[in-house]
mmCIF file with all atom_site columns, C-alpha atoms in Angstrom:
data_model
loop_
_atom_site.group_PDB
_atom_site.id
_atom_site.type_symbol
_atom_site.label_atom_id
_atom_site.label_alt_id
_atom_site.label_comp_id
_atom_site.label_asym_id
_atom_site.label_entity_id
_atom_site.label_seq_id
_atom_site.pdbx_PDB_ins_code
_atom_site.Cartn_x
_atom_site.Cartn_y
_atom_site.Cartn_z
_atom_site.occupancy
_atom_site.B_iso_or_equiv
_atom_site.pdbx_formal_charge
_atom_site.auth_seq_id
_atom_site.auth_comp_id
_atom_site.auth_asym_id
_atom_site.auth_atom_id
_atom_site.pdbx_PDB_model_num
ATOM 1   C CA . MET A 1 1   ? 96.200  70.052 144.888 1.00 0.00 ? 1   MET A CA 1
ATOM 2   C CA . THR A 1 2   ? 97.788  66.633 145.208 1.00 0.00 ? 2   THR A CA 1
ATOM 3   C CA . THR A 1 3   ? 99.422  65.010 148.209 1.00 0.00 ? 3   THR A CA 1
ATOM 4   C CA . GLU A 1 4   ? 101.596 62.652 146.187 1.00 0.00 ? 4   GLU A CA 1
ATOM 5   C CA . PRO A 1 5   ? 105.291 63.374 145.805 1.00 0.00 ? 5   PRO A CA 1
ATOM 6   C CA . GLU A 1 6   ? 106.318 64.983 142.563 1.00 0.00 ? 6   GLU A CA 1
ATOM 7   C CA . HIS A 1 7   ? 108.811 62.188 141.777 1.00 0.00 ? 7   HIS A CA 1
ATOM 8   C CA . THR A 1 8   ? 108.420 58.652 142.972 1.00 0.00 ? 8   THR A CA 1
ATOM 9   C CA . ASP A 1 9   ? 111.163 56.092 142.733 1.00 0.00 ? 9   ASP A CA 1
ATOM 10  C CA . PRO A 1 10  ? 110.092 52.581 141.883 1.00 0.00 ? 10  PRO A CA 1
ATOM 11  C CA . ALA A 1 11  ? 110.612 49.965 144.558 1.00 0.00 ? 11  ALA A CA 1
ATOM 12  C CA . PRO A 1 12  ? 114.057 48.411 144.324 1.00 0.00 ? 12  PRO A CA 1
ATOM 13  C CA . ALA A 1 13  ? 114.165 45.083 142.557 1.00 0.00 ? 13  ALA A CA 1
ATOM 14  C CA . PRO A 1 14  ? 114.680 42.104 144.841 1.00 0.00 ? 14  PRO A CA 1
ATOM 15  C CA . ALA A 1 15  ? 118.236 40.843 144.997 1.00 0.00 ? 15  ALA A CA 1
ATOM 16  C CA . PRO A 1 16  ? 118.677 37.831 142.734 1.00 0.00 ? 16  PRO A CA 1
ATOM 17  C CA . ASP A 1 17  ? 119.858 34.602 144.233 1.00 0.00 ? 17  ASP A CA 1
ATOM 18  C CA . LEU A 1 18  ? 123.234 33.450 143.059 1.00 0.00 ? 18  LEU A CA 1
ATOM 19  C CA . THR A 1 19  ? 123.011 29.841 141.983 1.00 0.00 ? 19  THR A CA 1
ATOM 20  C CA . ILE A 1 20  ? 126.055 27.690 141.429 1.00 0.00 ? 20  ILE A CA 1
ATOM 21  C CA . PRO A 1 21  ? 124.953 24.598 139.546 1.00 0.00 ? 21  PRO A CA 1
ATOM 22  C CA . LEU A 1 22  ? 126.612 21.478 140.945 1.00 0.00 ? 22  LEU A CA 1
ATOM 23  C CA . SER A 1 23  ? 125.613 17.863 140.708 1.00 0.00 ? 23  SER A CA 1
ATOM 24  C CA . ALA A 1 24  ? 125.009 15.983 143.943 1.00 0.00 ? 24  ALA A CA 1
ATOM 25  C CA . ALA A 1 25  ? 128.251 14.072 143.324 1.00 0.00 ? 25  ALA A CA 1
ATOM 26  C CA . ASP A 1 26  ? 130.191 17.335 142.842 1.00 0.00 ? 26  ASP A CA 1
ATOM 27  C CA . ALA A 1 27  ? 128.721 18.835 146.016 1.00 0.00 ? 27  ALA A CA 1
ATOM 28  C CA . GLN A 1 28  ? 129.591 15.683 147.945 1.00 0.00 ? 28  GLN A CA 1
ATOM 29  C CA . ALA A 1 29  ? 133.166 15.693 146.593 1.00 0.00 ? 29  ALA A CA 1
ATOM 30  C CA . LEU A 1 30  ? 133.578 19.313 147.686 1.00 0.00 ? 30  LEU A CA 1
ATOM 31  C CA . GLY A 1 31  ? 132.094 18.874 151.125 1.00 0.00 ? 31  GLY A CA 1
ATOM 32  C CA . ASP A 1 32  ? 132.491 21.935 153.345 1.00 0.00 ? 32  ASP A CA 1
ATOM 33  C CA . ASP A 1 33  ? 135.009 23.466 150.929 1.00 0.00 ? 33  ASP A CA 1
ATOM 34  C CA . GLY A 1 34  ? 132.206 24.328 148.508 1.00 0.00 ? 34  GLY A CA 1
ATOM 35  C CA . GLY A 1 35  ? 130.452 26.346 151.187 1.00 0.00 ? 35  GLY A CA 1
ATOM 36  C CA . GLN A 1 36  ? 133.690 28.058 152.181 1.00 0.00 ? 36  GLN A CA 1
ATOM 37  C CA . LEU A 1 37  ? 134.438 29.069 148.594 1.00 0.00 ? 37  LEU A CA 1
ATOM 38  C CA . ALA A 1 38  ? 130.869 30.311 148.133 1.00 0.00 ? 38  ALA A CA 1
ATOM 39  C CA . MET A 1 39  ? 131.080 32.336 151.364 1.00 0.00 ? 39  MET A CA 1
ATOM 40  C CA . ARG A 1 40  ? 134.328 33.968 150.256 1.00 0.00 ? 40  ARG A CA 1
ATOM 41  C CA . LEU A 1 41  ? 132.966 34.664 146.797 1.00 0.00 ? 41  LEU A CA 1
ATOM 42  C CA . GLY A 1 42  ? 129.833 36.193 148.331 1.00 0.00 ? 42  GLY A CA 1
ATOM 43  C CA . ALA A 1 43  ? 131.924 38.436 150.584 1.00 0.00 ? 43  ALA A CA 1
ATOM 44  C CA . VAL A 1 44  ? 134.065 39.545 147.630 1.00 0.00 ? 44  VAL A CA 1
ATOM 45  C CA . LEU A 1 45  ? 130.977 40.296 145.519 1.00 0.00 ? 45  LEU A CA 1
ATOM 46  C CA . ARG A 1 46  ? 129.474 42.271 148.408 1.00 0.00 ? 46  ARG A CA 1
ATOM 47  C CA . GLY A 1 47  ? 132.743 44.212 148.677 1.00 0.00 ? 47  GLY A CA 1
ATOM 48  C CA . LEU A 1 48  ? 132.710 44.882 144.944 1.00 0.00 ? 48  LEU A CA 1
ATOM 49  C CA . ALA A 1 49  ? 129.167 46.223 145.209 1.00 0.00 ? 49  ALA A CA 1
ATOM 50  C CA . GLN A 1 50  ? 130.210 48.484 148.102 1.00 0.00 ? 50  GLN A CA 1
ATOM 51  C CA . LEU A 1 51  ? 133.184 49.749 146.098 1.00 0.00 ? 51  LEU A CA 1
ATOM 52  C CA . ARG A 1 52  ? 131.005 50.527 143.101 1.00 0.00 ? 52  ARG A CA 1
ATOM 53  C CA . ALA A 1 53  ? 128.422 52.268 145.257 1.00 0.00 ? 53  ALA A CA 1
ATOM 54  C CA . GLY A 1 54  ? 131.122 54.284 147.025 1.00 0.00 ? 54  GLY A CA 1
ATOM 55  C CA . LYS A 1 55  ? 129.836 53.037 150.374 1.00 0.00 ? 55  LYS A CA 1
ATOM 56  C CA . ALA A 1 56  ? 132.746 50.922 151.616 1.00 0.00 ? 56  ALA A CA 1
ATOM 57  C CA . SER A 1 57  ? 134.064 51.714 155.082 1.00 0.00 ? 57  SER A CA 1
ATOM 58  C CA . THR A 1 58  ? 137.631 50.887 156.029 1.00 0.00 ? 58  THR A CA 1
ATOM 59  C CA . ASP A 1 59  ? 136.306 47.811 157.861 1.00 0.00 ? 59  ASP A CA 1
ATOM 60  C CA . ASP A 1 60  ? 134.368 46.802 154.734 1.00 0.00 ? 60  ASP A CA 1
ATOM 61  C CA . LEU A 1 61  ? 137.506 47.248 152.643 1.00 0.00 ? 61  LEU A CA 1
ATOM 62  C CA . ALA A 1 62  ? 139.593 45.188 155.064 1.00 0.00 ? 62  ALA A CA 1
ATOM 63  C CA . THR A 1 63  ? 137.029 42.376 154.890 1.00 0.00 ? 63  THR A CA 1
ATOM 64  C CA . THR A 1 64  ? 137.003 42.543 151.092 1.00 0.00 ? 64  THR A CA 1
ATOM 65  C CA . ILE A 1 65  ? 140.798 42.369 151.009 1.00 0.00 ? 65  ILE A CA 1
ATOM 66  C CA . LEU A 1 66  ? 140.881 39.436 153.432 1.00 0.00 ? 66  LEU A CA 1
ATOM 67  C CA . MET A 1 67  ? 138.235 37.458 151.555 1.00 0.00 ? 67  MET A CA 1
ATOM 68  C CA . ALA A 1 68  ? 139.714 38.267 148.119 1.00 0.00 ? 68  ALA A CA 1
ATOM 69  C CA . ASN A 1 69  ? 143.163 37.197 149.309 1.00 0.00 ? 69  ASN A CA 1
ATOM 70  C CA . GLY A 1 70  ? 141.857 33.878 150.631 1.00 0.00 ? 70  GLY A CA 1
ATOM 71  C CA . LEU A 1 71  ? 139.821 33.258 147.491 1.00 0.00 ? 71  LEU A CA 1
ATOM 72  C CA . THR A 1 72  ? 142.792 34.124 145.271 1.00 0.00 ? 72  THR A CA 1
ATOM 73  C CA . GLN A 1 73  ? 145.020 31.654 147.111 1.00 0.00 ? 73  GLN A CA 1
ATOM 74  C CA . GLN A 1 74  ? 142.431 28.901 146.783 1.00 0.00 ? 74  GLN A CA 1
ATOM 75  C CA . LEU A 1 75  ? 141.878 29.626 143.096 1.00 0.00 ? 75  LEU A CA 1
ATOM 76  C CA . GLU A 1 76  ? 145.624 29.593 142.445 1.00 0.00 ? 76  GLU A CA 1
ATOM 77  C CA . GLY A 1 77  ? 145.858 26.196 144.145 1.00 0.00 ? 77  GLY A CA 1
ATOM 78  C CA . ILE A 1 78  ? 142.987 24.883 142.045 1.00 0.00 ? 78  ILE A CA 1
ATOM 79  C CA . ARG A 1 79  ? 144.517 26.261 138.850 1.00 0.00 ? 79  ARG A CA 1
ATOM 80  C CA . ASN A 1 80  ? 147.988 24.916 139.618 1.00 0.00 ? 80  ASN A CA 1
ATOM 81  C CA . ALA A 1 81  ? 146.610 21.484 140.515 1.00 0.00 ? 81  ALA A CA 1
ATOM 82  C CA . ALA A 1 82  ? 144.663 21.466 137.245 1.00 0.00 ? 82  ALA A CA 1
ATOM 83  C CA . VAL A 1 83  ? 147.769 22.457 135.252 1.00 0.00 ? 83  VAL A CA 1
ATOM 84  C CA . ARG A 1 84  ? 149.753 19.695 136.962 1.00 0.00 ? 84  ARG A CA 1
ATOM 85  C CA . GLN A 1 85  ? 147.020 17.127 136.228 1.00 0.00 ? 85  GLN A CA 1
ATOM 86  C CA . HIS A 1 86  ? 146.724 18.378 132.636 1.00 0.00 ? 86  HIS A CA 1
ATOM 87  C CA . ALA A 1 87  ? 150.433 17.671 132.170 1.00 0.00 ? 87  ALA A CA 1
ATOM 88  C CA . ALA A 1 88  ? 150.188 14.262 133.881 1.00 0.00 ? 88  ALA A CA 1
ATOM 89  C CA . GLN A 1 89  ? 147.386 13.268 131.507 1.00 0.00 ? 89  GLN A CA 1
ATOM 90  C CA . GLY A 1 90  ? 149.406 14.283 128.449 1.00 0.00 ? 90  GLY A CA 1
ATOM 91  C CA . GLY A 1 91  ? 147.639 17.574 127.762 1.00 0.00 ? 91  GLY A CA 1
ATOM 92  C CA . SER A 1 92  ? 149.295 19.623 125.041 1.00 0.00 ? 92  SER A CA 1
ATOM 93  C CA . TYR A 1 93  ? 150.930 23.011 125.464 1.00 0.00 ? 93  TYR A CA 1
ATOM 94  C CA . GLY A 1 94  ? 148.589 24.343 122.786 1.00 0.00 ? 94  GLY A CA 1
ATOM 95  C CA . ALA A 1 95  ? 145.474 23.285 124.702 1.00 0.00 ? 95  ALA A CA 1
ATOM 96  C CA . LEU A 1 96  ? 146.950 24.724 127.888 1.00 0.00 ? 96  LEU A CA 1
ATOM 97  C CA . ALA A 1 97  ? 147.733 27.999 126.096 1.00 0.00 ? 97  ALA A CA 1
ATOM 98  C CA . ASN A 1 98  ? 144.120 28.241 124.910 1.00 0.00 ? 98  ASN A CA 1
ATOM 99  C CA . ALA A 1 99  ? 142.830 27.570 128.422 1.00 0.00 ? 99  ALA A CA 1
ATOM 100 C CA . MET A 1 100 ? 145.182 30.156 129.941 1.00 0.00 ? 100 MET A CA 1
ATOM 101 C CA . GLY A 1 101 ? 144.640 32.774 127.239 1.00 0.00 ? 101 GLY A CA 1
ATOM 102 C CA . VAL A 1 102 ? 148.374 33.048 126.590 1.00 0.00 ? 102 VAL A CA 1
ATOM 103 C CA . THR A 1 103 ? 150.823 32.049 123.868 1.00 0.00 ? 103 THR A CA 1
ATOM 104 C CA . ARG A 1 104 ? 152.018 28.466 123.597 1.00 0.00 ? 104 ARG A CA 1
ATOM 105 C CA . ALA A 1 105 ? 155.516 29.491 124.701 1.00 0.00 ? 105 ALA A CA 1
ATOM 106 C CA . THR A 1 106 ? 154.149 31.227 127.801 1.00 0.00 ? 106 THR A CA 1
ATOM 107 C CA . ALA A 1 107 ? 151.999 28.215 128.689 1.00 0.00 ? 107 ALA A CA 1
ATOM 108 C CA . GLN A 1 108 ? 154.995 25.920 128.238 1.00 0.00 ? 108 GLN A CA 1
ATOM 109 C CA . SER A 1 109 ? 157.167 28.114 130.446 1.00 0.00 ? 109 SER A CA 1
ATOM 110 C CA . ARG A 1 110 ? 154.535 28.375 133.181 1.00 0.00 ? 110 ARG A CA 1
ATOM 111 C CA . ARG A 1 111 ? 153.805 24.642 133.181 1.00 0.00 ? 111 ARG A CA 1
ATOM 112 C CA . ASP A 1 112 ? 157.477 23.677 133.157 1.00 0.00 ? 112 ASP A CA 1
ATOM 113 C CA . THR A 1 113 ? 158.222 26.077 136.022 1.00 0.00 ? 113 THR A CA 1
ATOM 114 C CA . LEU A 1 114 ? 155.304 24.680 138.030 1.00 0.00 ? 114 LEU A CA 1
ATOM 115 C CA . LEU A 1 115 ? 156.341 21.075 137.447 1.00 0.00 ? 115 LEU A CA 1
ATOM 116 C CA . LYS A 1 116 ? 159.850 21.763 138.792 1.00 0.00 ? 116 LYS A CA 1
ATOM 117 C CA . LYS A 1 117 ? 158.341 22.603 142.186 1.00 0.00 ? 117 LYS A CA 1
ATOM 118 C CA . GLN A 1 118 ? 156.633 20.422 144.738 1.00 0.00 ? 118 GLN A CA 1
ATOM 119 C CA . PRO A 1 119 ? 152.869 20.965 145.005 1.00 0.00 ? 119 PRO A CA 1
ATOM 120 C CA . SER A 1 120 ? 151.976 23.871 147.307 1.00 0.00 ? 120 SER A CA 1
ATOM 121 C CA . GLU A 1 121 ? 149.734 23.466 150.329 1.00 0.00 ? 121 GLU A CA 1
ATOM 122 C CA . MET A 1 122 ? 146.901 25.001 148.305 1.00 0.00 ? 122 MET A CA 1
ATOM 123 C CA . GLU A 1 123 ? 147.455 22.519 145.482 1.00 0.00 ? 123 GLU A CA 1
ATOM 124 C CA . LYS A 1 124 ? 147.320 19.677 148.005 1.00 0.00 ? 124 LYS A CA 1
ATOM 125 C CA . TRP A 1 125 ? 144.125 21.180 149.433 1.00 0.00 ? 125 TRP A CA 1
ATOM 126 C CA . ALA A 1 126 ? 142.635 21.342 145.925 1.00 0.00 ? 126 ALA A CA 1
ATOM 127 C CA . ILE A 1 127 ? 143.339 17.653 145.350 1.00 0.00 ? 127 ILE A CA 1
ATOM 128 C CA . ASP A 1 128 ? 142.694 16.207 148.803 1.00 0.00 ? 128 ASP A CA 1
ATOM 129 C CA . GLY A 1 129 ? 140.585 18.772 150.632 1.00 0.00 ? 129 GLY A CA 1
ATOM 130 C CA . GLY A 1 130 ? 141.187 19.093 154.330 1.00 0.00 ? 130 GLY A CA 1
ATOM 131 C CA . CYS A 1 131 ? 142.273 21.990 156.446 1.00 0.00 ? 131 CYS A CA 1
ATOM 132 C CA . ILE A 1 132 ? 144.074 24.969 154.980 1.00 0.00 ? 132 ILE A CA 1
#
């Protein structure tokens, strides 16, 4: 007769650290914004894990939505600022299309539409930092 359980589950693997490689100059240029983006990304990844595990409460879901919305807005500002700078530096529509994963005509339309507008607050944040 044995006292050990019939089935034993192995110990769960330790959670891996998420490393975002940045040079010291990049980290300095980002300042507190780098930490804010990392915090939002971490919250969104945690929410994704909860969704996949089927263990997300309504509060968890609300937090995931809030963090994903904030992250999406920041990423859109970064992308739009990059598109605007790409145009200012003479970047081609073809290169932009490759970067965006769209046709040249779609890239041209998106860039031209963006350039007709003033930079958004999120674009300004992406370029200058500061409060959002």
